[in-house]
Amino acid sequence: MLSGCRRALPAALRRAVRGCGGGSGSSSRRGVSTSWSPVGAAFDAKQQRSQPRPGQGGGGTGLFGVPELSSSEGFLEAQEKALQETEQLVQKACITPPGPQTVMIFDQLSDALCRVADLADFVKIAHPDFAFREAAEEACRNIGTMVEKLNTNTELCQSLKQLLTNKEVMDSLDPETRRVAELFMFDFEISGIHLDEEKRKRAVNLNVKILDLCNKFLIGAHLPNKIDKHILPEHICCNFAVEGNYIQITGLHADCSDDLVREAAYRIFLYPNAKQLDCLEELLSSRDHLAQLVGYNTFAHRALQGTMAMTPEKVMQFLETLSDRLFQRTLKDFEMMEGMKMKLNPHGSKLMPWDHPYYSGVLRAERYNIEPSLYCPFFSLGACMEGLNFLFSQLLGISLYAEQTEKGELWCEDVRKLAVVHESEGLLGYIYCDFFQRADKPHQDCHFTIRGGRLRENGEYQLPVVVLMLSLPHSTMSSPTLLTPGMMENLFHEMGHAMHSMLGRTRYQHVTGTRCPTDFAEVPSILMEYFANDYRVINQFARHYQTGQPLPKSMVSRLCESKKVCAAADMQLQVFYAVLDQIYHGEHPLKRTTTEILKETQEKFYGLPYVPNTAWQLRFSHLVGYGAKYYSYLMSRAIASMVWKQCFVQNPFDRAMGERYRREMLAHGGGKEPMLMVQGMLQKSPSVEDFVDTLVSDLDQDFETFFMDSE
């Protein structure tokens, strides 16, 4: 997902997201380089330090091939270059007569800033060197501040307004150029361009303050809590990290079989931190002040402009309708979990929030025998990559090739670089695969845009560059990296974002790839999950890494059927998170504390009791990147399901449908209204009721009809 993949940079950068052929490397394919090699082997082999390609020399380069970034000090140089280019482009925009050139200059302006900000946004959390992370953090802050100043620059805005009010010129522009011009004006408006100078300065200061609070909240959301080790029963202490006289609790230990361990982790990890609580309240209050200042009733109204949902009222209609439809099913799921808890622990109490993930997993495993260790040998990382390669080749005419890298280009030696090549269009872009666990690397699966695609002034296309970040185990002496079914599905999900970035080949980088409304951006990634669960797709690549035996269809069937167990309760939990997000970003001042709101919302929209002296919202890191938009996962899932059923369930390798999917949904990035893209694909405009009906019907869908066998 873009979990985390959404960035906190505001306004003009707001849409930036952190987005058969395969194995031969044949040079007969157009645009194929002799430096490319088969993708599967690259991931099942130990990474060797790449040698420079012929003609490259041995001097090396900087991160992502950016010469300045051969050291952390280079961020300052890259930042200064971007700011100088920005100053020149602002002057140029202000003297250019209204026309398509105006939009091109604005997009160059956006590109100059994003080339530094996007890259820095990734480096600040993922680079193993603290000096690089610190320099990248400073660059993010400085570029973000410049963006807010530009979005309140009245002279710059006036140059765009002259274009938008010139009907004759606007009528002569193509639809994408018109939309991009309107999106740039929208960025001005939500930043308060219409305000007087004093209020515009307040808006800039608020945006910068919000950026700082977001960073602070994210850090706090992942900090461990500690407790005197003598307070806990001695027999459970071994489950936690010990530091002197204290035990460090770094997470919820949701998969632990010991009820007491899970309870202790839940109560301690979610124990309220006063500083984090103040940070959240200040963040929510600052967002509301900004929204009110620039003319919106709430931050949610501001955040949802331009999305498929459009308004918080429609989002709440969707969530409340879905919750009502799920209610009875969720109760039955909780009854099953409680029964399993009493069976395994007769002295256990009623079902509690720390029980849901564990006992739903136990029910799935007991009913369908889906122990992950049974599946892992069939899902080596190399085999999964070859599976993706085959799928993209069949659907889209695209192949993935491992590319050699230069010295200094990578931040860690186990990162792989992929070239994405179309059978007739040639090289489309690059994907850096940062897939393996390492110290201080965030444990989250993310897609980051490093450089957006755009048509340059000289007629060449600026190729997109993205990073996919996972947390997979390393290979061992006896086996390659083996994925659980969940890891495999996450890999497909993130690769869906990457293909969106590669194929959203817009003229303007401001709307390239995944730079589109959040509730549409998750559709391509969630759609890939359906492919990842289809036996016809899995059968193309899932082979036992030692014997070569294919994964039996019965095991795939069991895995897919198991996902329906407690699925209503799982979805109800997502509804609860989404409603909480809407309330926090709704009317202010909030009528109660954030913890009191959590308690009330949990009891109404989830059903399991609130645990006193806990504050789950302080760990809800999605409040930063998905503020007022957490509902997007559910709405995107509904659309992805519709696309799957209508277009791919009959044949997941249908090239005609693949091309239609590219043409109607992927190719436009954010350059077309999202609902128009959905209409183009589905031949209808789905309603809130359609979304809810789809999600609920999926809970009952029979495996054999949902993932049809082509035998």
XYZ file of C-alpha atoms in Angstrom, residues 3-621:
619
model
C 0.970 3.122 3.727
C 3.049 5.130 4.559
C 3.612 5.823 1.363
C 1.684 9.061 1.387
C 3.873 12.003 2.069
C 3.224 14.923 4.362
C 4.524 17.520 1.925
C 1.787 20.044 1.235
C 0.121 21.782 -1.697
C 1.989 21.563 -4.995
C 3.737 18.423 -3.772
C 0.611 17.098 -2.094
C -0.218 14.592 -4.778
C 3.239 13.011 -4.700
C 3.260 9.567 -3.155
C 5.725 8.062 -1.595
C 3.428 4.200 -7.106
C 6.202 -13.660 -20.908
C 9.321 -12.281 -21.800
C 10.834 -11.882 -18.459
C 13.696 -14.179 -18.074
C 15.808 -14.206 -21.172
C 17.454 -10.829 -21.399
C 17.343 -11.298 -25.162
C 18.842 -8.405 -27.068
C 16.319 -8.897 -29.875
C 13.696 -7.125 -27.796
C 13.530 -3.438 -28.631
C 15.478 -1.317 -26.168
C 16.906 -4.283 -24.279
C 20.393 -3.602 -22.910
C 23.195 -6.113 -22.600
C 23.536 -4.963 -18.974
C 20.150 -6.497 -18.109
C 19.737 -9.967 -16.664
C 16.846 -12.281 -15.681
C 14.811 -10.896 -12.807
C 14.175 -14.139 -10.905
C 17.813 -15.125 -10.631
C 18.723 -11.643 -9.394
C 16.520 -12.063 -6.323
C 17.418 -15.650 -5.507
C 21.165 -14.968 -5.733
C 23.460 -13.122 -3.368
C 23.988 -9.540 -4.514
C 27.410 -8.978 -5.995
C 28.897 -5.521 -6.192
C 28.069 -4.376 -9.693
C 30.803 -3.468 -12.112
C 30.444 -0.261 -14.122
C 28.875 -0.761 -17.537
C 31.097 -0.179 -20.578
C 31.706 3.505 -21.052
C 30.619 4.428 -17.540
C 34.034 4.554 -15.988
C 34.779 3.580 -12.431
C 34.362 6.897 -10.661
C 30.896 6.128 -9.333
C 27.948 8.438 -8.752
C 25.569 9.483 -5.995
C 22.299 8.047 -4.695
C 19.919 7.184 -7.545
C 22.557 8.410 -9.986
C 22.373 11.996 -8.652
C 26.025 13.162 -8.653
C 25.634 15.578 -5.732
C 24.452 12.802 -3.421
C 27.744 10.939 -3.185
C 27.800 12.320 0.375
C 25.209 13.640 2.811
C 26.495 17.194 2.303
C 25.246 16.924 -1.268
C 21.657 17.429 -0.123
C 22.458 21.064 0.588
C 23.899 21.473 -2.915
C 20.926 19.723 -4.542
C 18.551 21.838 -2.489
C 20.283 25.079 -3.441
C 20.201 24.131 -7.124
C 16.481 23.425 -6.884
C 15.784 26.728 -5.145
C 17.821 28.671 -7.721
C 15.970 26.956 -10.553
C 12.709 27.719 -8.780
C 13.517 31.412 -8.573
C 14.277 31.556 -12.305
C 11.090 29.683 -13.215
C 8.944 31.949 -11.039
C 10.319 34.981 -12.875
C 9.710 33.271 -16.210
C 6.131 32.339 -15.293
C 5.293 35.897 -14.328
C 6.291 37.337 -17.736
C 5.018 34.535 -19.995
C 1.785 35.307 -21.924
C -1.181 33.013 -21.082
C -0.979 29.725 -22.959
C 0.155 26.091 -22.692
C 3.673 27.367 -21.940
C 2.335 28.709 -18.623
C 1.311 25.221 -17.510
C 4.621 23.771 -18.677
C 6.573 26.307 -16.607
C 4.475 25.565 -13.532
C 5.127 21.865 -14.019
C 8.873 22.507 -14.376
C 8.639 24.410 -11.109
C 6.903 21.474 -9.447
C 9.446 19.050 -10.912
C 12.443 21.073 -9.710
C 11.179 20.906 -6.121
C 9.881 17.329 -6.249
C 13.151 15.951 -7.604
C 14.745 16.879 -4.275
C 11.772 16.542 -1.926
C 10.614 13.123 -3.149
C 14.094 11.640 -2.962
C 14.729 13.194 0.445
C 11.381 11.919 1.722
C 12.578 8.361 1.154
C 16.159 8.846 2.313
C 15.138 10.431 5.616
C 13.513 7.193 6.801
C 15.359 4.452 4.933
C 19.045 5.336 4.598
C 21.218 3.390 7.060
C 23.548 6.396 7.555
C 22.234 8.886 10.141
C 24.029 11.797 8.417
C 22.098 11.111 5.212
C 18.802 10.805 7.107
C 19.408 14.067 8.953
C 20.394 15.949 5.783
C 17.353 14.593 3.954
C 15.049 15.638 6.813
C 16.384 19.192 6.627
C 15.959 19.247 2.841
C 12.326 18.097 3.193
C 11.599 20.879 5.634
C 13.251 23.582 3.526
C 11.598 22.500 0.283
C 8.247 22.191 2.054
C 8.599 25.742 3.370
C 9.393 26.997 -0.139
C 6.329 25.212 -1.528
C 4.067 26.975 0.954
C 5.606 30.345 0.127
C 5.047 29.723 -3.585
C 1.446 28.732 -2.975
C 0.811 32.118 -1.390
C 2.765 34.110 -4.027
C 0.136 36.435 -5.486
C 2.158 37.428 -8.551
C 2.725 33.787 -9.475
C -0.941 33.032 -8.925
C -1.958 35.979 -11.100
C -0.014 34.564 -14.057
C -2.019 31.337 -13.783
C -5.291 33.200 -13.251
C -4.744 35.111 -16.488
C -4.653 31.782 -18.285
C -7.688 30.318 -16.537
C -9.843 33.404 -17.211
C -8.890 33.554 -20.902
C -11.701 31.473 -22.409
C -10.280 31.455 -25.904
C -6.902 30.114 -24.772
C -8.432 27.625 -22.305
C -10.714 26.228 -25.021
C -7.655 25.611 -27.188
C -5.892 23.495 -24.538
C -6.115 19.713 -24.418
C -8.071 18.225 -21.445
C -4.969 17.142 -19.500
C -3.375 20.599 -19.724
C -6.629 22.244 -18.616
C -6.927 19.889 -15.645
C -3.315 20.455 -14.569
C -3.810 24.222 -14.752
C -6.929 23.881 -12.571
C -5.065 21.661 -10.092
C -2.306 24.232 -9.702
C -4.948 26.900 -9.029
C -6.607 24.570 -6.532
C -3.274 24.368 -4.666
C -3.196 28.154 -4.480
C -6.770 28.307 -3.198
C -6.428 25.738 -0.426
C -3.283 27.549 0.697
C -5.192 30.815 1.147
C -4.098 32.841 -1.886
C -7.334 34.840 -1.621
C -6.467 36.088 1.870
C -4.779 39.338 2.822
C -1.024 39.350 3.332
C -1.143 38.871 7.093
C -3.436 35.829 6.803
C -1.365 34.376 3.985
C 1.675 34.490 6.261
C -0.356 32.746 8.948
C -1.286 30.037 6.443
C 2.374 29.493 5.521
C 3.366 29.311 9.187
C 0.544 26.884 9.945
C 1.574 24.607 7.084
C 5.184 24.566 8.245
C 4.038 23.918 11.819
C 1.829 21.038 10.630
C 4.750 19.524 8.738
C 6.871 19.598 11.908
C 4.048 18.159 14.034
C 3.535 15.337 11.517
C 7.194 14.364 11.746
C 7.090 14.556 15.526
C 3.923 12.441 15.726
C 5.351 9.793 13.393
C 8.467 9.447 15.532
C 6.384 9.164 18.694
C 4.019 6.626 17.150
C 6.857 4.130 16.760
C 8.739 4.719 20.016
C 8.725 1.772 22.455
C 7.241 1.993 25.935
C 9.135 0.579 28.887
C 8.142 -0.781 32.277
C 9.971 -2.033 35.344
C 10.570 -5.720 34.678
C 9.599 -6.650 38.233
C 6.017 -5.522 37.603
C 5.357 -8.241 35.019
C 5.056 -11.955 35.862
C 8.497 -13.470 35.429
C 7.365 -16.204 33.040
C 6.305 -13.712 30.329
C 9.312 -11.383 30.545
C 11.278 -13.525 28.104
C 8.881 -12.443 25.334
C 10.149 -8.860 25.498
C 13.451 -7.055 25.119
C 15.143 -6.350 28.453
C 17.205 -3.217 29.029
C 18.649 -3.095 32.526
C 15.784 -3.125 34.982
C 13.276 -2.283 32.296
C 11.373 -4.213 29.665
C 10.946 -2.552 26.261
C 7.585 -3.071 24.537
C 7.961 -2.296 20.846
C 4.645 -3.598 19.508
C 1.420 -5.482 20.223
C 2.781 -9.053 19.883
C -0.523 -9.834 18.176
C 0.567 -13.309 17.014
C 1.727 -14.561 20.410
C -0.221 -17.591 21.660
C -0.037 -16.501 25.313
C -3.087 -14.377 26.205
C -1.211 -12.700 29.042
C 1.682 -11.646 26.778
C -0.734 -10.071 24.314
C -2.633 -8.328 27.088
C 0.553 -6.971 28.671
C 1.869 -5.762 25.309
C -1.463 -4.087 24.498
C -1.785 -2.299 27.829
C 1.848 -1.166 27.983
C 2.479 -0.288 24.325
C -0.772 1.706 24.154
C -0.343 3.396 27.535
C -0.856 7.136 26.986
C 2.191 9.317 26.509
C 1.449 12.906 27.538
C 3.803 14.478 24.969
C 2.409 12.367 22.130
C -1.122 13.226 23.237
C -0.305 16.939 23.180
C 1.311 16.523 19.751
C -1.800 14.857 18.300
C -4.160 17.437 19.755
C -1.994 20.267 18.440
C -1.778 18.616 15.010
C -5.555 18.198 14.734
C -6.169 21.719 16.022
C -3.615 23.234 13.610
C -5.158 21.393 10.663
C -8.564 22.730 11.632
C -7.236 26.294 12.014
C -5.675 26.082 8.561
C -8.870 24.769 6.990
C -10.968 27.490 8.633
C -8.457 30.157 7.667
C -8.620 29.270 3.960
C -12.408 28.945 3.903
C -13.385 25.347 4.700
C -15.736 24.165 7.432
C -13.359 21.423 8.534
C -10.024 19.913 7.577
C -11.917 16.926 6.162
C -13.777 19.214 3.729
C -10.437 20.621 2.576
C -8.697 17.244 2.316
C -11.487 15.578 0.320
C -11.683 18.157 -2.453
C -10.993 16.409 -5.759
C -11.344 12.861 -4.398
C -13.927 10.330 -5.563
C -15.838 10.768 -2.305
C -15.718 14.585 -2.578
C -17.184 15.356 0.874
C -16.956 14.046 4.463
C -20.737 13.679 4.433
C -20.480 11.140 1.603
C -17.614 9.350 3.355
C -19.679 8.990 6.532
C -22.668 7.782 4.510
C -20.426 5.095 3.023
C -18.928 4.076 6.379
C -22.200 4.076 8.324
C -24.024 2.108 5.625
C -21.220 -0.436 5.492
C -21.117 -0.703 9.286
C -24.861 -1.389 9.437
C -24.530 -4.142 6.836
C -21.587 -5.720 8.675
C -23.057 -5.572 12.186
C -24.655 -9.030 12.504
C -21.811 -10.744 10.657
C -19.282 -9.085 12.958
C -21.156 -10.301 16.045
C -21.028 -13.868 14.713
C -17.294 -13.515 14.064
C -16.721 -12.293 17.615
C -18.771 -15.214 18.956
C -16.550 -17.661 17.026
C -13.393 -16.011 18.347
C -14.710 -16.006 21.911
C -15.606 -19.690 21.601
C -12.089 -20.479 20.425
C -10.625 -18.451 23.289
C -12.679 -20.379 25.856
C -11.701 -23.667 24.184
C -7.976 -22.930 24.382
C -8.090 -21.057 27.680
C -11.132 -22.049 29.774
C -10.137 -19.561 32.449
C -9.945 -16.727 29.932
C -12.168 -13.686 30.161
C -14.417 -12.335 27.416
C -13.014 -11.425 24.014
C -10.783 -8.343 24.154
C -9.139 -6.153 21.491
C -5.784 -7.945 21.864
C -7.544 -11.234 21.012
C -9.007 -10.381 17.603
C -5.872 -10.794 15.411
C -4.716 -13.936 17.212
C -7.940 -15.930 17.478
C -9.118 -15.060 13.987
C -5.800 -16.496 12.805
C -6.284 -19.616 14.943
C -9.753 -20.153 13.455
C -8.399 -19.849 9.918
C -5.539 -22.229 10.597
C -7.726 -24.820 12.344
C -10.423 -24.817 9.695
C -8.200 -24.749 6.614
C -4.706 -25.878 7.733
C -2.927 -22.822 6.335
C 0.232 -22.874 8.427
C 2.543 -20.388 6.608
C 5.498 -22.791 6.779
C 3.597 -25.134 4.426
C 3.452 -22.400 1.788
C 6.808 -20.634 2.136
C 8.864 -23.220 0.204
C 6.705 -22.549 -2.867
C 7.148 -18.773 -2.702
C 10.833 -18.026 -3.113
C 11.333 -14.342 -3.834
C 12.843 -15.097 -7.238
C 9.870 -17.256 -8.215
C 7.422 -14.531 -7.120
C 9.292 -11.941 -9.191
C 9.161 -14.236 -12.215
C 5.437 -14.629 -11.578
C 4.968 -10.866 -11.646
C 7.123 -10.708 -14.750
C 4.956 -13.285 -16.534
C 1.723 -11.576 -15.478
C 2.847 -8.121 -16.648
C 4.080 -9.580 -19.915
C 0.753 -11.243 -20.630
C -1.443 -8.333 -19.546
C 0.608 -5.313 -20.580
C 3.512 -6.414 -22.760
C 5.985 -5.436 -20.033
C 9.121 -7.241 -18.837
C 11.299 -6.652 -15.780
C 15.078 -6.920 -16.004
C 17.726 -6.721 -13.302
C 20.015 -3.766 -14.066
C 23.606 -3.309 -12.999
C 24.260 -0.300 -10.786
C 27.124 2.111 -10.357
C 29.195 2.549 -7.245
C 27.415 4.984 -4.917
C 24.002 4.593 -6.600
C 22.576 2.368 -3.840
C 22.168 3.001 -0.117
C 22.487 -0.699 0.766
C 24.226 -3.494 -1.130
C 21.189 -5.818 -1.135
C 19.001 -3.332 -3.035
C 18.173 -4.469 -6.589
C 17.446 -2.169 -9.525
C 14.892 -3.201 -12.142
C 14.458 -1.811 -15.643
C 10.816 -1.836 -16.774
C 10.664 -2.490 -20.534
C 7.669 -2.495 -22.890
C 7.782 -4.813 -25.885
C 7.324 -1.971 -28.385
C 7.782 1.276 -26.417
C 11.134 0.332 -24.898
C 12.391 1.431 -21.472
C 9.595 2.882 -19.303
C 11.408 3.553 -16.028
C 13.232 2.077 -13.032
C 12.192 0.347 -9.814
C 14.662 0.123 -6.918
C 13.726 -2.875 -4.759
C 14.686 -2.335 -1.109
C 13.175 -5.621 0.024
C 15.252 -6.921 2.926
C 15.272 -6.325 6.672
C 18.066 -4.308 8.262
C 18.688 -2.434 11.483
C 16.792 0.872 11.828
C 14.764 0.235 8.668
C 11.019 0.863 9.156
C 8.959 -2.334 9.236
C 6.445 -1.212 6.654
C 5.711 -1.972 3.030
C 5.810 1.213 0.966
C 6.023 2.695 -2.513
C 7.982 5.926 -2.946
C 8.139 8.134 -6.005
C 11.741 9.296 -6.434
C 11.296 11.031 -9.772
C 8.065 11.598 -11.665
C 7.716 11.055 -15.373
C 7.098 14.027 -17.675
C 7.621 15.227 -21.220
C 10.730 17.397 -21.192
C 11.108 20.607 -23.154
C 13.420 18.872 -25.657
C 10.770 16.276 -26.485
C 12.383 13.449 -24.489
C 10.434 11.708 -21.753
C 11.793 11.928 -18.208
C 11.638 8.334 -17.008
C 9.955 7.693 -13.656
C 11.989 6.244 -10.788
C 10.403 4.612 -7.737
C 11.400 2.583 -4.694
C 9.498 -0.393 -3.321
C 10.353 -0.996 0.322
C 9.496 -4.291 2.039
C 10.798 -6.081 5.150
C 11.603 -9.577 3.888
C 13.986 -12.047 5.543
C 17.387 -12.580 3.963
C 18.316 -15.765 2.191
C 20.268 -18.358 4.160
C 23.075 -20.742 3.314
C 20.495 -23.451 2.575
C 17.595 -21.546 1.012
C 16.669 -18.404 -0.907
C 14.383 -15.779 0.635
C 11.041 -17.527 1.223
C 7.815 -15.538 1.506
C 4.698 -16.280 3.509
C 1.418 -15.948 1.568
C 0.927 -12.559 3.232
C 4.362 -11.363 2.145
C 3.682 -12.550 -1.399
C 0.391 -10.666 -1.476
C 2.088 -7.515 -0.147
C 4.729 -7.800 -2.870
C 2.004 -7.911 -5.528
C 0.241 -4.969 -3.849
C 3.306 -2.736 -3.875
C 4.157 -3.756 -7.432
C 0.678 -2.527 -8.388
C 1.719 0.937 -7.217
C 4.970 0.630 -9.170
C 3.175 -0.266 -12.420
C 0.874 2.716 -11.905
C 3.988 4.895 -11.674
C 5.541 3.314 -14.766
C 2.404 3.467 -16.934
C 0.915 6.773 -15.762
C 2.961 8.441 -18.495
C 1.465 11.894 -18.384
C 2.848 14.995 -20.050
C 3.137 16.664 -16.641
C 4.970 15.250 -13.616
C 2.495 17.041 -11.325
C -0.022 14.297 -12.159
C 2.289 11.419 -13.074
C 1.622 7.870 -11.900
C 0.354 7.722 -8.330
C 0.062 11.521 -8.011
C -3.708 11.232 -7.939
C -6.469 11.314 -5.287
C -5.835 8.886 -2.435
C -9.097 6.982 -2.823
C -8.099 6.151 -6.413
C -4.366 5.585 -5.820
C -4.991 2.361 -3.894
C -7.097 0.762 -6.650
C -4.216 -0.572 -8.819
C -2.394 -1.994 -5.792
C -5.455 -3.689 -4.280
C -6.405 -5.082 -7.702
C -3.030 -6.849 -7.752
C -4.055 -8.715 -4.577
C -6.813 -10.423 -6.567
C -4.249 -11.638 -9.096
C -2.064 -12.831 -6.211
C -4.890 -15.060 -4.966
C -5.902 -16.576 -8.312
C -4.709 -20.150 -8.832
C -4.204 -19.603 -12.560
C -1.695 -16.849 -11.733
C -0.068 -18.641 -8.795
C 0.308 -21.803 -10.857
C 2.612 -19.948 -13.245
C 5.328 -19.461 -10.649
C 4.736 -21.196 -7.297
C 7.238 -24.069 -7.271
C 8.936 -25.747 -4.341
C 12.435 -24.286 -4.261
C 13.996 -27.737 -3.721
C 11.805 -30.182 -5.663
C 10.235 -27.974 -8.313
C 6.804 -29.346 -7.338
C 3.941 -26.910 -8.116
C 1.768 -25.616 -5.290
C -1.351 -27.829 -5.235
C -4.589 -26.155 -6.187
C -6.219 -27.454 -3.005
C -3.733 -25.441 -0.932
C -4.535 -22.261 -2.872
C -8.256 -22.950 -2.432
C -7.833 -23.372 1.317
C -5.809 -20.190 1.561
C -8.430 -18.133 -0.293
C -11.356 -19.655 1.597
C -9.598 -19.000 4.906
C -9.610 -15.271 4.201
C -13.395 -15.232 4.572
C -13.108 -16.433 8.178
C -13.726 -13.422 10.457
C -13.511 -11.157 7.384
C -16.523 -9.132 8.551
C -14.837 -8.359 11.884
C -11.619 -7.432 10.087
C -13.531 -5.052 7.823
C -15.458 -3.647 10.796
C -12.129 -2.775 12.401
C -11.164 -0.810 9.274
C -14.515 1.007 9.411
C -13.777 1.970 13.013
C -10.366 3.382 12.060
C -11.877 5.325 9.150
C -14.708 6.792 11.239
C -12.278 7.807 13.973
C -10.169 9.572 11.338
C -13.243 11.452 10.067
C -14.300 12.566 13.561
C -10.812 13.766 14.457
C -10.759 15.867 11.277
C -14.362 17.030 11.576
C -15.834 19.911 13.556
C -13.561 21.603 16.087
C -13.120 22.224 18.906
C -13.615 18.515 19.546
C -16.381 17.939 22.058
C -14.305 15.447 24.033
C -10.665 14.394 24.346
C -9.227 12.242 21.575
C -9.207 9.280 23.975
C -12.867 9.751 24.944
C -13.732 9.948 21.234
C -11.737 6.761 20.661
C -13.693 4.953 23.411
C -17.077 6.060 22.102
C -16.245 5.318 18.453
C -14.726 1.930 19.267
C -17.833 0.816 21.133
C -20.173 2.023 18.373
C -18.267 1.032 15.233
C -16.161 -1.925 16.382
C -17.826 -3.718 19.244
C -14.975 -4.883 21.440
C -14.592 -2.910 24.674
C -12.245 0.000 25.147
C -9.420 -0.832 27.563
C -8.960 1.848 30.264
C -5.654 3.728 30.321
C -4.880 2.975 26.683
C -4.694 5.419 23.780
C -4.499 3.498 20.501
C -4.857 6.751 18.529
C -1.319 7.740 19.558
C -0.024 4.806 17.455
C -2.320 5.584 14.496
C 0.466 6.768 12.187
